[in-house]
Amino acid sequence: MARIRTIKPAFWGSPEAAGMSRDARLLALGLISFSDDEGRFLANFAAISGHVYPNDCDITPRKLNGWLDEVVASGMVELYTERGVRYGHFPSWKQHQVINKKTKSTLPAPPQRTLFET
């Protein structure tokens, strides 16, 4: 499936990106291209490394999970679990991506936020 994703120039100077290491920023960009049209992705080592780092033999689960932790800490991505499977999504996806001919996600939706969450 062909996907076109947009990376705004402001990404590089954003507070979210500034708080991440170079490798975590690369992962964030890779996750944008890996995500489906609703901003969701399978958040396990095999899926992410196979898409984002298909030509790199030195990516370990420890490295990737460390970078993913940075991306999550920045607020760009949220992780959730459904039936024992870990997924991720970009909470502000619709603000940053314009999708033509949108395909409905086959991945479960993230949990709904409530007004009372802190």
mmCIF file with all atom_site columns, C-alpha atoms in Angstrom:
data_model
loop_
_atom_site.group_PDB
_atom_site.id
_atom_site.type_symbol
_atom_site.label_atom_id
_atom_site.label_alt_id
_atom_site.label_comp_id
_atom_site.label_asym_id
_atom_site.label_entity_id
_atom_site.label_seq_id
_atom_site.pdbx_PDB_ins_code
_atom_site.Cartn_x
_atom_site.Cartn_y
_atom_site.Cartn_z
_atom_site.occupancy
_atom_site.B_iso_or_equiv
_atom_site.pdbx_formal_charge
_atom_site.auth_seq_id
_atom_site.auth_comp_id
_atom_site.auth_asym_id
_atom_site.auth_atom_id
_atom_site.pdbx_PDB_model_num
ATOM 1   C CA . MET A 1 1   ? 0.000   0.000  0.000  1.00 0.00 ? 1   MET A CA 1
ATOM 2   C CA . ALA A 1 2   ? 1.443   3.358  -1.008 1.00 0.00 ? 2   ALA A CA 1
ATOM 3   C CA . ARG A 1 3   ? 1.595   5.993  1.695  1.00 0.00 ? 3   ARG A CA 1
ATOM 4   C CA . ILE A 1 4   ? 2.538   9.616  1.444  1.00 0.00 ? 4   ILE A CA 1
ATOM 5   C CA . ARG A 1 5   ? 3.425   11.299 4.709  1.00 0.00 ? 5   ARG A CA 1
ATOM 6   C CA . THR A 1 6   ? 4.300   14.886 5.501  1.00 0.00 ? 6   THR A CA 1
ATOM 7   C CA . ILE A 1 7   ? 7.104   16.015 7.782  1.00 0.00 ? 7   ILE A CA 1
ATOM 8   C CA . LYS A 1 8   ? 6.714   19.683 8.592  1.00 0.00 ? 8   LYS A CA 1
ATOM 9   C CA . PRO A 1 9   ? 9.916   21.758 8.741  1.00 0.00 ? 9   PRO A CA 1
ATOM 10  C CA . ALA A 1 10  ? 8.943   22.809 12.277 1.00 0.00 ? 10  ALA A CA 1
ATOM 11  C CA . PHE A 1 11  ? 9.468   19.207 13.424 1.00 0.00 ? 11  PHE A CA 1
ATOM 12  C CA . TRP A 1 12  ? 13.226  19.679 13.675 1.00 0.00 ? 12  TRP A CA 1
ATOM 13  C CA . GLY A 1 13  ? 13.063  22.665 16.041 1.00 0.00 ? 13  GLY A CA 1
ATOM 14  C CA . SER A 1 14  ? 10.050  21.523 18.039 1.00 0.00 ? 14  SER A CA 1
ATOM 15  C CA . PRO A 1 15  ? 10.343  21.022 21.803 1.00 0.00 ? 15  PRO A CA 1
ATOM 16  C CA . GLU A 1 16  ? 9.291   17.393 21.310 1.00 0.00 ? 16  GLU A CA 1
ATOM 17  C CA . ALA A 1 17  ? 12.124  16.686 18.868 1.00 0.00 ? 17  ALA A CA 1
ATOM 18  C CA . ALA A 1 18  ? 14.622  18.717 20.886 1.00 0.00 ? 18  ALA A CA 1
ATOM 19  C CA . GLY A 1 19  ? 14.106  16.400 23.856 1.00 0.00 ? 19  GLY A CA 1
ATOM 20  C CA . MET A 1 20  ? 14.959  13.285 21.841 1.00 0.00 ? 20  MET A CA 1
ATOM 21  C CA . SER A 1 21  ? 18.276  11.831 20.769 1.00 0.00 ? 21  SER A CA 1
ATOM 22  C CA . ARG A 1 22  ? 19.113  11.742 17.057 1.00 0.00 ? 22  ARG A CA 1
ATOM 23  C CA . ASP A 1 23  ? 18.249  8.031  16.896 1.00 0.00 ? 23  ASP A CA 1
ATOM 24  C CA . ALA A 1 24  ? 14.882  8.601  18.590 1.00 0.00 ? 24  ALA A CA 1
ATOM 25  C CA . ARG A 1 25  ? 14.091  11.391 16.096 1.00 0.00 ? 25  ARG A CA 1
ATOM 26  C CA . LEU A 1 26  ? 14.864  8.982  13.242 1.00 0.00 ? 26  LEU A CA 1
ATOM 27  C CA . LEU A 1 27  ? 12.575  6.415  14.847 1.00 0.00 ? 27  LEU A CA 1
ATOM 28  C CA . ALA A 1 28  ? 9.786   9.011  15.178 1.00 0.00 ? 28  ALA A CA 1
ATOM 29  C CA . LEU A 1 29  ? 10.032  9.768  11.449 1.00 0.00 ? 29  LEU A CA 1
ATOM 30  C CA . GLY A 1 30  ? 10.088  6.067  10.640 1.00 0.00 ? 30  GLY A CA 1
ATOM 31  C CA . LEU A 1 31  ? 6.981   5.515  12.760 1.00 0.00 ? 31  LEU A CA 1
ATOM 32  C CA . ILE A 1 32  ? 5.192   8.265  10.854 1.00 0.00 ? 32  ILE A CA 1
ATOM 33  C CA . SER A 1 33  ? 5.826   6.414  7.592  1.00 0.00 ? 33  SER A CA 1
ATOM 34  C CA . PHE A 1 34  ? 4.985   3.043  9.217  1.00 0.00 ? 34  PHE A CA 1
ATOM 35  C CA . SER A 1 35  ? 1.648   4.234  10.615 1.00 0.00 ? 35  SER A CA 1
ATOM 36  C CA . ASP A 1 36  ? -1.617  3.495  8.885  1.00 0.00 ? 36  ASP A CA 1
ATOM 37  C CA . ASP A 1 37  ? -3.979  6.217  7.695  1.00 0.00 ? 37  ASP A CA 1
ATOM 38  C CA . GLU A 1 38  ? -5.335  6.716  11.217 1.00 0.00 ? 38  GLU A CA 1
ATOM 39  C CA . GLY A 1 39  ? -1.882  7.114  12.787 1.00 0.00 ? 39  GLY A CA 1
ATOM 40  C CA . ARG A 1 40  ? -1.741  3.627  14.334 1.00 0.00 ? 40  ARG A CA 1
ATOM 41  C CA . PHE A 1 41  ? 1.045   1.058  14.202 1.00 0.00 ? 41  PHE A CA 1
ATOM 42  C CA . LEU A 1 42  ? 2.037   -2.303 15.624 1.00 0.00 ? 42  LEU A CA 1
ATOM 43  C CA . ALA A 1 43  ? 4.530   -1.480 18.377 1.00 0.00 ? 43  ALA A CA 1
ATOM 44  C CA . ASN A 1 44  ? 6.700   -4.579 18.637 1.00 0.00 ? 44  ASN A CA 1
ATOM 45  C CA . PHE A 1 45  ? 10.369  -4.989 17.854 1.00 0.00 ? 45  PHE A CA 1
ATOM 46  C CA . ALA A 1 46  ? 9.968   -7.172 14.740 1.00 0.00 ? 46  ALA A CA 1
ATOM 47  C CA . ALA A 1 47  ? 7.394   -4.909 13.088 1.00 0.00 ? 47  ALA A CA 1
ATOM 48  C CA . ILE A 1 48  ? 9.184   -1.633 13.804 1.00 0.00 ? 48  ILE A CA 1
ATOM 49  C CA . SER A 1 49  ? 12.710  -2.825 13.054 1.00 0.00 ? 49  SER A CA 1
ATOM 50  C CA . GLY A 1 50  ? 11.551  -4.523 9.860  1.00 0.00 ? 50  GLY A CA 1
ATOM 51  C CA . HIS A 1 51  ? 9.981   -1.324 8.572  1.00 0.00 ? 51  HIS A CA 1
ATOM 52  C CA . VAL A 1 52  ? 12.228  1.410  9.951  1.00 0.00 ? 52  VAL A CA 1
ATOM 53  C CA . TYR A 1 53  ? 15.583  -0.397 9.988  1.00 0.00 ? 53  TYR A CA 1
ATOM 54  C CA . PRO A 1 54  ? 15.417  -3.129 7.299  1.00 0.00 ? 54  PRO A CA 1
ATOM 55  C CA . ASN A 1 55  ? 19.084  -2.700 6.357  1.00 0.00 ? 55  ASN A CA 1
ATOM 56  C CA . ASP A 1 56  ? 20.565  -2.406 9.844  1.00 0.00 ? 56  ASP A CA 1
ATOM 57  C CA . CYS A 1 57  ? 21.902  -5.515 11.582 1.00 0.00 ? 57  CYS A CA 1
ATOM 58  C CA . ASP A 1 58  ? 22.895  -3.753 14.801 1.00 0.00 ? 58  ASP A CA 1
ATOM 59  C CA . ILE A 1 59  ? 19.406  -2.737 15.993 1.00 0.00 ? 59  ILE A CA 1
ATOM 60  C CA . THR A 1 60  ? 18.650  -4.604 19.207 1.00 0.00 ? 60  THR A CA 1
ATOM 61  C CA . PRO A 1 61  ? 15.398  -4.703 21.166 1.00 0.00 ? 61  PRO A CA 1
ATOM 62  C CA . ARG A 1 62  ? 17.132  -2.766 23.950 1.00 0.00 ? 62  ARG A CA 1
ATOM 63  C CA . LYS A 1 63  ? 18.215  0.068  21.628 1.00 0.00 ? 63  LYS A CA 1
ATOM 64  C CA . LEU A 1 64  ? 14.869  0.277  19.861 1.00 0.00 ? 64  LEU A CA 1
ATOM 65  C CA . ASN A 1 65  ? 12.874  0.216  23.106 1.00 0.00 ? 65  ASN A CA 1
ATOM 66  C CA . GLY A 1 66  ? 15.077  2.982  24.507 1.00 0.00 ? 66  GLY A CA 1
ATOM 67  C CA . TRP A 1 67  ? 14.419  5.169  21.469 1.00 0.00 ? 67  TRP A CA 1
ATOM 68  C CA . LEU A 1 68  ? 10.716  4.332  21.575 1.00 0.00 ? 68  LEU A CA 1
ATOM 69  C CA . ASP A 1 69  ? 10.653  5.352  25.244 1.00 0.00 ? 69  ASP A CA 1
ATOM 70  C CA . GLU A 1 70  ? 12.079  8.738  24.216 1.00 0.00 ? 70  GLU A CA 1
ATOM 71  C CA . VAL A 1 71  ? 9.450   9.199  21.503 1.00 0.00 ? 71  VAL A CA 1
ATOM 72  C CA . VAL A 1 72  ? 6.701   8.309  23.985 1.00 0.00 ? 72  VAL A CA 1
ATOM 73  C CA . ALA A 1 73  ? 8.179   10.634 26.640 1.00 0.00 ? 73  ALA A CA 1
ATOM 74  C CA . SER A 1 74  ? 8.099   13.477 24.108 1.00 0.00 ? 74  SER A CA 1
ATOM 75  C CA . GLY A 1 75  ? 4.325   13.080 23.804 1.00 0.00 ? 75  GLY A CA 1
ATOM 76  C CA . MET A 1 76  ? 4.445   12.415 20.060 1.00 0.00 ? 76  MET A CA 1
ATOM 77  C CA . VAL A 1 77  ? 3.349   8.779  20.459 1.00 0.00 ? 77  VAL A CA 1
ATOM 78  C CA . GLU A 1 78  ? 1.188   6.910  22.925 1.00 0.00 ? 78  GLU A CA 1
ATOM 79  C CA . LEU A 1 79  ? 1.334   3.146  23.434 1.00 0.00 ? 79  LEU A CA 1
ATOM 80  C CA . TYR A 1 80  ? -1.588  0.898  24.348 1.00 0.00 ? 80  TYR A CA 1
ATOM 81  C CA . THR A 1 81  ? -2.281  -2.813 24.610 1.00 0.00 ? 81  THR A CA 1
ATOM 82  C CA . GLU A 1 82  ? -5.235  -4.690 23.192 1.00 0.00 ? 82  GLU A CA 1
ATOM 83  C CA . ARG A 1 83  ? -5.596  -8.435 23.832 1.00 0.00 ? 83  ARG A CA 1
ATOM 84  C CA . GLY A 1 84  ? -1.951  -8.728 24.794 1.00 0.00 ? 84  GLY A CA 1
ATOM 85  C CA . VAL A 1 85  ? -0.634  -6.967 21.670 1.00 0.00 ? 85  VAL A CA 1
ATOM 86  C CA . ARG A 1 86  ? 1.147   -3.620 21.931 1.00 0.00 ? 86  ARG A CA 1
ATOM 87  C CA . TYR A 1 87  ? 0.170   -0.832 19.553 1.00 0.00 ? 87  TYR A CA 1
ATOM 88  C CA . GLY A 1 88  ? 1.094   2.810  19.189 1.00 0.00 ? 88  GLY A CA 1
ATOM 89  C CA . HIS A 1 89  ? -0.573  5.881  17.783 1.00 0.00 ? 89  HIS A CA 1
ATOM 90  C CA . PHE A 1 90  ? 0.110   9.541  17.166 1.00 0.00 ? 90  PHE A CA 1
ATOM 91  C CA . PRO A 1 91  ? -2.465  11.520 19.213 1.00 0.00 ? 91  PRO A CA 1
ATOM 92  C CA . SER A 1 92  ? -2.115  14.611 16.995 1.00 0.00 ? 92  SER A CA 1
ATOM 93  C CA . TRP A 1 93  ? -2.116  12.652 13.717 1.00 0.00 ? 93  TRP A CA 1
ATOM 94  C CA . LYS A 1 94  ? -5.073  14.498 12.164 1.00 0.00 ? 94  LYS A CA 1
ATOM 95  C CA . GLN A 1 95  ? -3.444  17.874 12.836 1.00 0.00 ? 95  GLN A CA 1
ATOM 96  C CA . HIS A 1 96  ? -0.314  16.975 10.895 1.00 0.00 ? 96  HIS A CA 1
ATOM 97  C CA . GLN A 1 97  ? -1.301  14.507 8.180  1.00 0.00 ? 97  GLN A CA 1
ATOM 98  C CA . VAL A 1 98  ? -3.687  15.027 5.282  1.00 0.00 ? 98  VAL A CA 1
ATOM 99  C CA . ILE A 1 99  ? -4.756  11.665 3.910  1.00 0.00 ? 99  ILE A CA 1
ATOM 100 C CA . ASN A 1 100 ? -6.318  11.351 0.473  1.00 0.00 ? 100 ASN A CA 1
ATOM 101 C CA . LYS A 1 101 ? -8.288  8.167  -0.191 1.00 0.00 ? 101 LYS A CA 1
ATOM 102 C CA . LYS A 1 102 ? -8.128  7.156  3.456  1.00 0.00 ? 102 LYS A CA 1
ATOM 103 C CA . THR A 1 103 ? -8.072  3.444  4.271  1.00 0.00 ? 103 THR A CA 1
ATOM 104 C CA . LYS A 1 104 ? -9.794  2.411  7.498  1.00 0.00 ? 104 LYS A CA 1
ATOM 105 C CA . SER A 1 105 ? -7.413  1.015  10.095 1.00 0.00 ? 105 SER A CA 1
ATOM 106 C CA . THR A 1 106 ? -7.358  -2.715 10.735 1.00 0.00 ? 106 THR A CA 1
ATOM 107 C CA . LEU A 1 107 ? -5.701  -2.093 14.114 1.00 0.00 ? 107 LEU A CA 1
ATOM 108 C CA . PRO A 1 108 ? -7.739  -1.540 17.264 1.00 0.00 ? 108 PRO A CA 1
ATOM 109 C CA . ALA A 1 109 ? -8.395  2.049  18.264 1.00 0.00 ? 109 ALA A CA 1
ATOM 110 C CA . PRO A 1 110 ? -6.539  3.482  21.234 1.00 0.00 ? 110 PRO A CA 1
ATOM 111 C CA . PRO A 1 111 ? -8.542  3.857  24.451 1.00 0.00 ? 111 PRO A CA 1
ATOM 112 C CA . GLN A 1 112 ? -10.703 6.955  24.580 1.00 0.00 ? 112 GLN A CA 1
ATOM 113 C CA . ARG A 1 113 ? -9.476  9.743  26.827 1.00 0.00 ? 113 ARG A CA 1
ATOM 114 C CA . THR A 1 114 ? -11.809 11.183 29.428 1.00 0.00 ? 114 THR A CA 1
ATOM 115 C CA . LEU A 1 115 ? -12.136 14.732 30.653 1.00 0.00 ? 115 LEU A CA 1
ATOM 116 C CA . PHE A 1 116 ? -11.030 13.593 34.106 1.00 0.00 ? 116 PHE A CA 1
ATOM 117 C CA . GLU A 1 117 ? -7.692  12.038 33.125 1.00 0.00 ? 117 GLU A CA 1
ATOM 118 C CA . THR A 1 118 ? -4.604  13.720 34.471 1.00 0.00 ? 118 THR A CA 1
#
